[in-house]
Tab-separated table of C-alpha atoms (C1' of nucleotides) in Angstrom:
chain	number	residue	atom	x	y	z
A	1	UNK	CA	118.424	78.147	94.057
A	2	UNK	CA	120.581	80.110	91.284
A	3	UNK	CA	123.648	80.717	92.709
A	4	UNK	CA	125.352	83.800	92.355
A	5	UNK	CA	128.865	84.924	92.504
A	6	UNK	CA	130.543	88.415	93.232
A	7	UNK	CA	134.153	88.536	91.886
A	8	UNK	CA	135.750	92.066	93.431
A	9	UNK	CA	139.147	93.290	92.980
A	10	UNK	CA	141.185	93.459	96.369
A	11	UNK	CA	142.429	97.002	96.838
A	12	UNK	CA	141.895	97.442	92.554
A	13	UNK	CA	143.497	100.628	91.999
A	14	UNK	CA	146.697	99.867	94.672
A	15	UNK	CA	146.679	96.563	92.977
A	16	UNK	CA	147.247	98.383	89.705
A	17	UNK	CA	149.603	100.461	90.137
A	18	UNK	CA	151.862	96.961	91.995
A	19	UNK	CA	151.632	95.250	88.487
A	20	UNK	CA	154.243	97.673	86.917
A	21	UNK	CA	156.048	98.121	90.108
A	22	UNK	CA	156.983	95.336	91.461
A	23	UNK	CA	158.859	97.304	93.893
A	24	UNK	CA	155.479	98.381	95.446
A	25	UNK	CA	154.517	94.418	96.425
A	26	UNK	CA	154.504	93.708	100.126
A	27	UNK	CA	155.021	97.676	101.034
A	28	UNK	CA	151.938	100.503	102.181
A	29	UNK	CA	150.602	101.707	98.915
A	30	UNK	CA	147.564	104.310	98.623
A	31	UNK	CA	146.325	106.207	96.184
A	32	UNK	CA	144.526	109.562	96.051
A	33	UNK	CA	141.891	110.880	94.380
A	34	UNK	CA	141.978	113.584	91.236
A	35	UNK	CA	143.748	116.423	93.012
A	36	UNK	CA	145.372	114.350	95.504
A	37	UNK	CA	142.705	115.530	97.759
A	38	UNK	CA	142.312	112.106	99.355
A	39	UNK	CA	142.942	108.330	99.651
A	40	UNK	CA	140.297	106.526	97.060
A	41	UNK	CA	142.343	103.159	97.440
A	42	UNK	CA	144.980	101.386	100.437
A	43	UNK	CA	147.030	97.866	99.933
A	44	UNK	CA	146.429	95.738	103.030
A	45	UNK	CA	149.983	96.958	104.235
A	46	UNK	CA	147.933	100.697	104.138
A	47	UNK	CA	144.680	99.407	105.808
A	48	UNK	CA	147.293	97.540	108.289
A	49	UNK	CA	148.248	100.908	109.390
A	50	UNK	CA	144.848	102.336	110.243
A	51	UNK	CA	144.827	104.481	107.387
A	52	UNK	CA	141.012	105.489	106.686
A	53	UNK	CA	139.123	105.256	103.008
A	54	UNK	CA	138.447	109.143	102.178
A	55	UNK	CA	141.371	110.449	104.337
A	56	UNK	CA	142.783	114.023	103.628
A	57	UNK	CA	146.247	113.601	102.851
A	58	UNK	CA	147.234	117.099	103.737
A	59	UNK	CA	146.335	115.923	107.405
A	60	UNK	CA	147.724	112.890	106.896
A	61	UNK	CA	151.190	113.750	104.845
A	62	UNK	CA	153.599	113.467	108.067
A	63	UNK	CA	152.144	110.313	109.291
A	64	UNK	CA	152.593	108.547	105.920
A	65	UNK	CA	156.273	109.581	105.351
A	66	UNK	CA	156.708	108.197	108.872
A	67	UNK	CA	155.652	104.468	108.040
A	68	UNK	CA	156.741	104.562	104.702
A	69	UNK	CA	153.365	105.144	103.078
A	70	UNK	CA	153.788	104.711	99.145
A	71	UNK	CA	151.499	107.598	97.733
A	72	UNK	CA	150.451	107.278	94.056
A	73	UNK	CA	148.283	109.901	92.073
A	74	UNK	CA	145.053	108.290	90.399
A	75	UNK	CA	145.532	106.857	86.502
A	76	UNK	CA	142.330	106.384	85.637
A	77	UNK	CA	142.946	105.395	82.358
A	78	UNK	CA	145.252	102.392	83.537
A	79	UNK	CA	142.365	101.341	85.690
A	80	UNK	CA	140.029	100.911	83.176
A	81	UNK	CA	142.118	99.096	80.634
A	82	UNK	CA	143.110	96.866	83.479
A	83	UNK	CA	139.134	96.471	84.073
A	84	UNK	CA	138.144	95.517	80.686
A	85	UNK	CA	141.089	92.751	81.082
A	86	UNK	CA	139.818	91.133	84.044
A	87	UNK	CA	136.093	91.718	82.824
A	88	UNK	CA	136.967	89.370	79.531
A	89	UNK	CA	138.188	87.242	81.137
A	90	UNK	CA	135.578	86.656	83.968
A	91	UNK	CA	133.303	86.552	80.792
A	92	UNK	CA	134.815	83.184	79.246
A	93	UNK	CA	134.025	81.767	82.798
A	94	UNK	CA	129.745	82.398	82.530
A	95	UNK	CA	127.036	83.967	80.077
A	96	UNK	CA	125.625	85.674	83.036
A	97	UNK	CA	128.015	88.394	83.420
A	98	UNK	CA	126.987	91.261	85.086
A	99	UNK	CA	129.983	94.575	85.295
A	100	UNK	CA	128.859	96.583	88.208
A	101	UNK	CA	131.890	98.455	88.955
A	102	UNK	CA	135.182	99.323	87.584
A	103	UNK	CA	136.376	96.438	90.101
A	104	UNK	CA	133.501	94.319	90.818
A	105	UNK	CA	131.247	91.901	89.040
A	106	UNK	CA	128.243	89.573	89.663
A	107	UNK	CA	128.268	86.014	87.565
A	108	UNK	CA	125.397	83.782	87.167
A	109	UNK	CA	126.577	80.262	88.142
A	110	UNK	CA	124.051	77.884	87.610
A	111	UNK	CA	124.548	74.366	86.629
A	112	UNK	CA	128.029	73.894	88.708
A	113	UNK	CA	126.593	71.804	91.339
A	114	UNK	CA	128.576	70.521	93.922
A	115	UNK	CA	131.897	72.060	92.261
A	116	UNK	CA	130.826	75.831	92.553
A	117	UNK	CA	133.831	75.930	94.875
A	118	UNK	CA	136.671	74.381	92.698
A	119	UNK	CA	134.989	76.696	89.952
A	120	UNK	CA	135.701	80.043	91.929
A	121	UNK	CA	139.059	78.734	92.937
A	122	UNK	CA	139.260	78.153	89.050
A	123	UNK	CA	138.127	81.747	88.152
A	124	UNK	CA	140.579	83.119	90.721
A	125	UNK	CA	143.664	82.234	89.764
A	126	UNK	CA	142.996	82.396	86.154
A	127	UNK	CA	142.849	86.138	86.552
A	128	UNK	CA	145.264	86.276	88.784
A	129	UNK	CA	148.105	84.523	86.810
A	130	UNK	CA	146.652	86.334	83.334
A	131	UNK	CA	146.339	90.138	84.705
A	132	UNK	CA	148.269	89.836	88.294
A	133	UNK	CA	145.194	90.644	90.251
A	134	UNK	CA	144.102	89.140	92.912
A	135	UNK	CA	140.009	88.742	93.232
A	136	UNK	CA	137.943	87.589	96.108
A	137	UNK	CA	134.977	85.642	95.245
A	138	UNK	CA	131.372	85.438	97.502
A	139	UNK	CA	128.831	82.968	96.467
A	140	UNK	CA	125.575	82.991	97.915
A	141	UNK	CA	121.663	82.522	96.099
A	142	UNK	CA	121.335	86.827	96.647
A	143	UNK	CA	123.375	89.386	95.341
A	144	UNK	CA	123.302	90.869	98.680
A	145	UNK	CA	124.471	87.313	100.631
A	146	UNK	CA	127.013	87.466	98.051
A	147	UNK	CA	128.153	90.606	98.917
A	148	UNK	CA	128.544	89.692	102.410
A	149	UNK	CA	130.144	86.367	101.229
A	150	UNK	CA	133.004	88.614	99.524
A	151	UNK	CA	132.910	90.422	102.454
A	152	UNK	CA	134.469	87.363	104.352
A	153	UNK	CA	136.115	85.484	101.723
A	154	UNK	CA	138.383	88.989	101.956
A	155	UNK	CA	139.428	87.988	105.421
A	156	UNK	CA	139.702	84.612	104.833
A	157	UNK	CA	141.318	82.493	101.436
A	158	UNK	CA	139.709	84.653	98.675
A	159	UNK	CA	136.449	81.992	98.235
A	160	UNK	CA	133.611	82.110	100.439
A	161	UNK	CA	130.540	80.069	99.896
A	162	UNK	CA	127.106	80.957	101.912
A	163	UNK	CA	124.730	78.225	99.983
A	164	UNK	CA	123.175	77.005	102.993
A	165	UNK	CA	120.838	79.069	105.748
A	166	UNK	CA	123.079	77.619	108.450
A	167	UNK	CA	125.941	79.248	106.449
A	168	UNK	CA	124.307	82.254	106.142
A	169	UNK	CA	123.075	82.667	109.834
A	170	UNK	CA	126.676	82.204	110.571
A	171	UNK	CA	127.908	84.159	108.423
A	172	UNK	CA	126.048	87.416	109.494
A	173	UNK	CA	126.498	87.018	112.992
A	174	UNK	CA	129.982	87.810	111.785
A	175	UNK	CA	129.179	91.229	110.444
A	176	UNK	CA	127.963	94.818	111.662
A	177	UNK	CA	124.918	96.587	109.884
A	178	UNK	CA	127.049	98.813	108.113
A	179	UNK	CA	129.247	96.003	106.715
A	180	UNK	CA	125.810	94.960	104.549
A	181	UNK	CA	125.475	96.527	100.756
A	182	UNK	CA	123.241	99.434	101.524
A	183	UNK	CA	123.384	100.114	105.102
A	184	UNK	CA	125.760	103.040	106.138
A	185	UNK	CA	125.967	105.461	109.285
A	186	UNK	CA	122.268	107.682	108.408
A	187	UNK	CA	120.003	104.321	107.668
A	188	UNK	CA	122.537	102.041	111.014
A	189	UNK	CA	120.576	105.169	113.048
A	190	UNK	CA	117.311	104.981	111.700
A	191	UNK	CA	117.649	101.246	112.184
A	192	UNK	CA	118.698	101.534	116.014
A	193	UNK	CA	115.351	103.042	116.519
A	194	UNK	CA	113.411	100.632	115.752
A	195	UNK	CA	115.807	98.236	117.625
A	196	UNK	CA	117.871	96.338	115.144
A	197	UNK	CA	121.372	96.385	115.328
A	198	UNK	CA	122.582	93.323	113.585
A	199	UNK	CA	122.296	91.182	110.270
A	200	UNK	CA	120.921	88.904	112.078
A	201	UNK	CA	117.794	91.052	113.374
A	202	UNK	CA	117.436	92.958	110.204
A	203	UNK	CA	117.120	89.253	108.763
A	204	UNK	CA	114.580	88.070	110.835
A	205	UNK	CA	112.413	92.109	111.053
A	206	UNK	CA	109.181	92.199	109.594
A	207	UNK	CA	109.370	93.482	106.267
A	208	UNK	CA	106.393	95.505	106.650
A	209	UNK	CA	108.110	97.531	109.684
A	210	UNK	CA	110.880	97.716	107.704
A	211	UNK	CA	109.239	99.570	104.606
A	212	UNK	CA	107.384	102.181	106.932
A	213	UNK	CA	110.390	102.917	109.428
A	214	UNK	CA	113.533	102.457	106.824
A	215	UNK	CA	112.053	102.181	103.085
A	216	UNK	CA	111.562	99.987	100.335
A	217	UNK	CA	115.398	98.921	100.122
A	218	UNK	CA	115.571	98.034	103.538
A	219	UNK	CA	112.367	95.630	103.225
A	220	UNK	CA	114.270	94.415	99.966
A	221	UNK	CA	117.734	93.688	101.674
A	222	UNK	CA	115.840	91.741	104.507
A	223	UNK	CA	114.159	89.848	102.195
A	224	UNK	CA	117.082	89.059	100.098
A	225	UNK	CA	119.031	88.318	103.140
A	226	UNK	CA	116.395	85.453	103.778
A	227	UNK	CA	118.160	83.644	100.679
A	228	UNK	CA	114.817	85.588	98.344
A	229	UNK	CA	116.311	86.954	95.556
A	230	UNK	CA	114.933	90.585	94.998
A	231	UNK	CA	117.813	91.931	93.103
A	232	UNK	CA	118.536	89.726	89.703
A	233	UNK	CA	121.459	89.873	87.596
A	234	UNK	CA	121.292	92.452	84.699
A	235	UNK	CA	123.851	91.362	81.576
A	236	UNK	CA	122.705	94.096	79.355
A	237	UNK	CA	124.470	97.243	80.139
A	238	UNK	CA	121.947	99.658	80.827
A	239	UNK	CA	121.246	103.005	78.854
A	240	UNK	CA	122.258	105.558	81.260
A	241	UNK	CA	120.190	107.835	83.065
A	242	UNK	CA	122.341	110.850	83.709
A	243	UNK	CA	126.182	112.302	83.323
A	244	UNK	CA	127.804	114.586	85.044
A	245	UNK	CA	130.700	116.474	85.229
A	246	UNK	CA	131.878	118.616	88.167
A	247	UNK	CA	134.569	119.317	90.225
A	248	UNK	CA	135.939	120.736	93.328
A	249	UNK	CA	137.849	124.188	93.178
A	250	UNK	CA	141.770	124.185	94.487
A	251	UNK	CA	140.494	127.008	96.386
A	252	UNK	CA	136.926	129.139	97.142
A	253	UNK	CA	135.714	130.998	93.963
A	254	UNK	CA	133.793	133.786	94.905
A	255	UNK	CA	133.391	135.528	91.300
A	256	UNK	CA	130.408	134.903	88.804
A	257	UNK	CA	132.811	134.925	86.029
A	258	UNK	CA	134.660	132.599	87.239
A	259	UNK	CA	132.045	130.010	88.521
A	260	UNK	CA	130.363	130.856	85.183
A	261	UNK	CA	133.507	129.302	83.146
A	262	UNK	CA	133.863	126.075	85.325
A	263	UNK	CA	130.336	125.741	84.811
A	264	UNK	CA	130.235	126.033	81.125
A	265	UNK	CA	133.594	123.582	80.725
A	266	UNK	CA	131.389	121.184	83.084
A	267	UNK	CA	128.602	121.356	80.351
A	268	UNK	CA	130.556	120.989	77.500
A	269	UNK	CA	132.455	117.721	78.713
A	270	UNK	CA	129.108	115.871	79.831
A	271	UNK	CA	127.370	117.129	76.501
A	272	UNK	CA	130.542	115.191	74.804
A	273	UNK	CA	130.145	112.487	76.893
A	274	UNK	CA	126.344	111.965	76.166
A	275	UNK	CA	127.127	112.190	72.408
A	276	UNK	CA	129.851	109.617	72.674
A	277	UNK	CA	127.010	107.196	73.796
A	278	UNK	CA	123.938	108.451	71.210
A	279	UNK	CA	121.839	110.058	73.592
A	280	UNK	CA	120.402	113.998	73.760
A	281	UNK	CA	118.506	115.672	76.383
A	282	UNK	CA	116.188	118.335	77.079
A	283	UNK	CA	117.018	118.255	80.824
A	284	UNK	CA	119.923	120.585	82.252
A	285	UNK	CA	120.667	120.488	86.329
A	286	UNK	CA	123.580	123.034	88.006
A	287	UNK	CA	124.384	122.783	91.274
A	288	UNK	CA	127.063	124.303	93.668
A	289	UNK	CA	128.143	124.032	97.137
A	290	UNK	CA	130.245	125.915	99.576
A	291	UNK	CA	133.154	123.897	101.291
A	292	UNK	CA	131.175	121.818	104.113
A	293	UNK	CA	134.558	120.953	105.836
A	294	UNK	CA	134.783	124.825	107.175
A	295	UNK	CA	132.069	124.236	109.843
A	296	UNK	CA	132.346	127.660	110.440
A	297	UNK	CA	131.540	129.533	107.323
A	298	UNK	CA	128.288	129.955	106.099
A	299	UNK	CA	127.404	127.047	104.114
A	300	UNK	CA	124.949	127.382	101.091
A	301	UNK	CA	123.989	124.123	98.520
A	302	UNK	CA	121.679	124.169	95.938
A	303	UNK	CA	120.711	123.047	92.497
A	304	UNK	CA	118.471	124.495	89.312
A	305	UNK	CA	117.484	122.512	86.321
A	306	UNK	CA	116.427	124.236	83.193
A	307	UNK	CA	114.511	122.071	80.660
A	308	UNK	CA	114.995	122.862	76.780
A	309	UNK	CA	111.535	123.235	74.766
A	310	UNK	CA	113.698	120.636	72.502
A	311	UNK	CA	116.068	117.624	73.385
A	312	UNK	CA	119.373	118.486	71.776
A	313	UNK	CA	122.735	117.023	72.138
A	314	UNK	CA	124.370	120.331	70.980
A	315	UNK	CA	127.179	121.731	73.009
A	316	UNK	CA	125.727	125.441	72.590
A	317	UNK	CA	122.447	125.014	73.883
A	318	UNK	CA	123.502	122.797	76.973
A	319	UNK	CA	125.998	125.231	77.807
A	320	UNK	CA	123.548	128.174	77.502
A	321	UNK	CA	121.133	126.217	79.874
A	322	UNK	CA	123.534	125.615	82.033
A	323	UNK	CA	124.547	129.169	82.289
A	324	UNK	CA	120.887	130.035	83.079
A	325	UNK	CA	120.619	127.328	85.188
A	326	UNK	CA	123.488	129.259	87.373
A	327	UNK	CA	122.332	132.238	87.183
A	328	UNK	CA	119.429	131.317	89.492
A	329	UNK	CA	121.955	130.288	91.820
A	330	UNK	CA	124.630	132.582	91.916
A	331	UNK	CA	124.919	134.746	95.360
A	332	UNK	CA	127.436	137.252	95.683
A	333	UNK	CA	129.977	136.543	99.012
A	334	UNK	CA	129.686	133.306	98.715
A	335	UNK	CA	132.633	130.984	98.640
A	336	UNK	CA	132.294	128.761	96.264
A	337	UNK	CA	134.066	125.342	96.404
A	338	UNK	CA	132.304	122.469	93.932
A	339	UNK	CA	129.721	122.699	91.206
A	340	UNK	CA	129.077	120.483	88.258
A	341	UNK	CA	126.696	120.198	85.894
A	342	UNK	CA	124.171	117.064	85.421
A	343	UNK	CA	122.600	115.853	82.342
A	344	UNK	CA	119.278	114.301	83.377
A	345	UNK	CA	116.744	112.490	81.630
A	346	UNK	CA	118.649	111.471	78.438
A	347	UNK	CA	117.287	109.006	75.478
A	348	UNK	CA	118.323	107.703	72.727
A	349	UNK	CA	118.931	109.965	69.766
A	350	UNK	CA	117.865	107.319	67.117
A	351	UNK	CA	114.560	106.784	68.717
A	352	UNK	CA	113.145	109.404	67.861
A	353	UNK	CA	111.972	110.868	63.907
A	354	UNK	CA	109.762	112.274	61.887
A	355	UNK	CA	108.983	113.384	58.211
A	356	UNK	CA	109.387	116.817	56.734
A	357	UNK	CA	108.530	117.535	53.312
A	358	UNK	CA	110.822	120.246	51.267
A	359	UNK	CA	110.770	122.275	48.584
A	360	UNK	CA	109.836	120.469	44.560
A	361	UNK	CA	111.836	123.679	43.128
A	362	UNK	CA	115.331	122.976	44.206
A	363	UNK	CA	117.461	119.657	43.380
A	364	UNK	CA	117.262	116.844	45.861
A	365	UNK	CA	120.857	117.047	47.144
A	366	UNK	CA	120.372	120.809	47.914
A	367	UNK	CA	117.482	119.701	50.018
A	368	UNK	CA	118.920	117.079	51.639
A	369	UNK	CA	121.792	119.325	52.914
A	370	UNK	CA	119.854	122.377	53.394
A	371	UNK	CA	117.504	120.383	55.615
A	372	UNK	CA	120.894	118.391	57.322
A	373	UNK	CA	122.249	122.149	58.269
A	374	UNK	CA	118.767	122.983	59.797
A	375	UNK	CA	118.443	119.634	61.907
A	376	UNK	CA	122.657	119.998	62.726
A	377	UNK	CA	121.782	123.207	64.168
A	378	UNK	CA	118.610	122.631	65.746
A	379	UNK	CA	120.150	119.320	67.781
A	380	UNK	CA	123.846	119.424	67.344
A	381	UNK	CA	126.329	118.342	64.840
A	382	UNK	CA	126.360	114.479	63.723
A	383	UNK	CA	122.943	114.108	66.111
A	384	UNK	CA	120.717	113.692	63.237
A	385	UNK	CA	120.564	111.012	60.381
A	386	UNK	CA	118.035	111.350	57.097
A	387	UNK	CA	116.381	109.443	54.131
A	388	UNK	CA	114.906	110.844	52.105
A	389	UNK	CA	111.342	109.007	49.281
A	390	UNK	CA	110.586	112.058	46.856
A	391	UNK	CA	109.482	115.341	48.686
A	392	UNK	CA	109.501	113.750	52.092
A	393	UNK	CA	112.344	113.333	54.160
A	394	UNK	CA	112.715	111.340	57.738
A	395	UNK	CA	115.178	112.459	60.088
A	396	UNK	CA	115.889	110.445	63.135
A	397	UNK	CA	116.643	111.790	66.410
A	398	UNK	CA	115.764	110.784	69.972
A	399	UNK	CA	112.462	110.755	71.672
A	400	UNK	CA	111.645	112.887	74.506
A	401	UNK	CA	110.475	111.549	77.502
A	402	UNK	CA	108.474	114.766	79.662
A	403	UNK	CA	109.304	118.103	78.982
A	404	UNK	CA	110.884	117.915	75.162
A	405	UNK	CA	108.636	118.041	71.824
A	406	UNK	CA	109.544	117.062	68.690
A	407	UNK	CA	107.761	118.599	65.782
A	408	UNK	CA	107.769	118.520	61.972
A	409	UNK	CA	106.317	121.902	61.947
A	410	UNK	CA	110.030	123.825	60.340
A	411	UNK	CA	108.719	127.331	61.992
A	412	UNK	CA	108.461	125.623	64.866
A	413	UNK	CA	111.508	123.808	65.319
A	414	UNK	CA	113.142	127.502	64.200
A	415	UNK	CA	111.490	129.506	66.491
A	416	UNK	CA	111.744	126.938	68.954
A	417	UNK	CA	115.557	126.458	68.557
B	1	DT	C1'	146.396	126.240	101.727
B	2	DC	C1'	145.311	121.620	100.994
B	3	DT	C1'	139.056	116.967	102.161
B	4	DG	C1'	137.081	113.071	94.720
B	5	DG	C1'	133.949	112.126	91.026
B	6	DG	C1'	130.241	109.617	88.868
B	7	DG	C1'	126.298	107.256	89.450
B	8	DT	C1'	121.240	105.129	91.139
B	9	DC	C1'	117.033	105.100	93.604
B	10	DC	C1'	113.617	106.869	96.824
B	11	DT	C1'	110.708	110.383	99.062
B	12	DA	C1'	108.686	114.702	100.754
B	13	DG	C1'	106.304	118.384	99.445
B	14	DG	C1'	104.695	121.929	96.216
B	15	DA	C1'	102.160	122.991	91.959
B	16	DC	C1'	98.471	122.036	89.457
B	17	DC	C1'	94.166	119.967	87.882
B	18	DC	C1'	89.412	118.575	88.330
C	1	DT	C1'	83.047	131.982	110.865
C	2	DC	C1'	83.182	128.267	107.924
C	3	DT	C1'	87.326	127.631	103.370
C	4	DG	C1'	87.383	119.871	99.578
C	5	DG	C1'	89.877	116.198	98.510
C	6	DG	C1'	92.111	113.208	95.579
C	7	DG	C1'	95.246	112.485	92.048
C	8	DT	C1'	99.444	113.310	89.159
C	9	DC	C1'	103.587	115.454	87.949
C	10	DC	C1'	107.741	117.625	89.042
C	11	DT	C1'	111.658	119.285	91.766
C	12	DA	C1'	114.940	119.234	95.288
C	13	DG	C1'	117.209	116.757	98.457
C	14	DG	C1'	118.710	112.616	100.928
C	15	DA	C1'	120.942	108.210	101.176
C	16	DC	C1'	123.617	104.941	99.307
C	17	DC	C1'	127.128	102.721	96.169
C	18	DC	C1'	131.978	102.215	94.091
DNA sequence: TCTGGGGTCCTAGGACCC
DNA sequence: TCTGGGGTCCTAGGACCC
């Protein structure tokens, strides 16, 4: 049985914004997300007072002045450099390091034996005294035992250990559905209906009733909730699958111009985000929505991807698909209130290449940059790398999964682009 | 007037093909 | 009047996570 550890930041971002504030310590601190629409983080003080994750703080303004709420707007960058802080140093503790959040990771703890516990304890308060966090550590033989271990090891001394299936049993008869990694209000329902209502049931259900009546994760969780590890640890940051960019509107936009502009920033910042990691795409997705906390208005969500004949990581072209991509959606009268933009289906832009020959009659630099300006255009500046044997040249790119072709035919690639 | 943003995975159903 | 069936691919949407 590998054990398994999840190390998660108590109340990260409120936690942050204590370490250069002392004066914060011991008082109600929450903060609130990007517009200071809502509360994205509480202290303990904050969660003492009832106040809800996700709470509106225009409804809730009077009621924290009157306890002495400490409201902080979100620093995102802070968080992050704080993050990669903790993250090191978790790192010097295992090999098995997986980051899953900006405040949580899972570490691989094999070997410790009988001193697992003094080893958490260990792990605690050397990121405590070296960053002034304070971490609560689960250990169970799952990732989602260990999740429930954190779970308690929160309300209790900041280690919890669930190594045994006595442990465990007692453990979840502690907990509601919802309190499990993966279960929220939608699947709690679908669960009722089929009669489970606790850990403990969805534990002990039939996996194969569980796939047909609640999916393939629920039939996974019960497994792994048996102590069978379904989920393993992944060290290797994955490449990712999409980015996005979007936002909500300070208030309803109800012209195409206007929706047309947010749309096109949107684009352009997940384009640069996608270069920043080497990867291109031939796969554009828009969508919009109307503001689904007015009940009463006429509520209208949708998306529209556009795929490119050609993977590119160019600004231009994303933007331009984007564009069309909203055009399909656009309806006049409606009020607008979020849309973003999502690149999809993204690869590596090295992965992909192929030869083109050029011209004998002009000199070999001349080629080389007149080809360079064709490929910059084609998939966006810095995107494409070349070497060059005689008359042939190979330029790398990125592979294309579905939809995109790549080509060494040059009247292709120009009518194409 | 004011209710976040960035992700992953799964699934239902339509389009299309033979 | 009767009006295939099976398979794959793709899209949109749902549910969940932090």
């Amino acid at each position: 049985m590998r054990p398994v550890a999840l190390v998660d930041c108590n109340n990260f971002y409120a936690s942050c914004e204590r370490l250069f504030q002392p004066r914060l310590r011991g008082r109600p601190v929450v903060v609130l997300s990007n517009n200071d629409g809502c509360v994205i983080a509480r202290s303990n003080e904050a969660k003492d007072l009832g106040i809800a994750m996700g709470a509106p703080w225009h409804l809730s303004k009077e009621t924290f002045k009157r306890h002495g709420v400490i409201v902080r707007s979100s620093n995102y960058t802070l968080y992050g450099d704080i993050s990669r802080r903790v993250m090191r140093i978790l790192s010097t503790f295992t090999p098995d390091l997986e980051i899953y959040s900006i405040d949580e990771a899972f570490l691989g703890l094999d070997g410790f034996g009988d001193r697992l516990e003094a080893h958490a304890r260990e792990i605690r308060r050397t990121v405590l005294q070296w960053t002034g966090i304070p971490v609560s550590i689960g250990i169970a033989p799952t990732k989602t035992l260990a999740k429930a271990a954190n779970r308690l090891a929160k309300q209790g001394d900041g280690v919890r250990l669930l190594m045994t299936q006595d442990a465990q049993a007692e453990a979840l008869a502690q907990l509601k559905l919802t309190d499990l990694w993966g279960v929220a209000g939608r699947m709690e329902k679908r669960l009722a209906v089929i009669g489970i209502t606790t850990p403990l049931q969805l534990r002990n259900a039939d996996p194969h009733i569980l796939r047909q009546h609640a999916g393939v994760l629920l039939e996974r969780m019960a497994l792994e909730l048996r102590g069978v590890s379904c989920v393993g640890l992944q060290n290797l940051v994955p490449q990712a699958k999409s980015i996005m960019c979007s936002r909500s509107f300070g208030r309803a936009v109800t012209t195409r111009r206007e929706l047309e502009e947010a749309v096109s920033t949107y684009a352009e910042r997940a384009a640069a985000k996608m270069r920043r990691q080497a990867l291109c795409t031939a796969t554009v997705q828009v969508f919009v929505t109307t503001n689904p906390f007015k009940t009463q208005e006429t509520q209208y969500a949708a998306s529209r991807t556009i795929t490119l004949p050609v993977a590119t990581a160019d600004s231009a072209k994303l933007v331009n698909a984007a564009t069309m991509a909203l055009a399909r959606l656009w309806r006049s009268g409606v009020r607008f209130k979020k849309a973003g933009v999502i690149l999809l289906d993204l690869v590596d832009q090295s992965s992909v290449q192929g030869d083109l020959w050029t011209s004998p009659d002009t000199p070999r630099n001349t080629r080389l940059m007149q080809a360079m300006d064709k490929l910059n255009a084609l998939y966006g500046r810095d995107t494409v790398t070349l070497a060059s044997s005689g008359r042939k040249v190979r330029w790398s790119l990125r592979a294309e999964k579905r939809s995109a072709r790549y080509t060494t035919n040059w009247d292709e690639l120009l009518r194409v682009a």
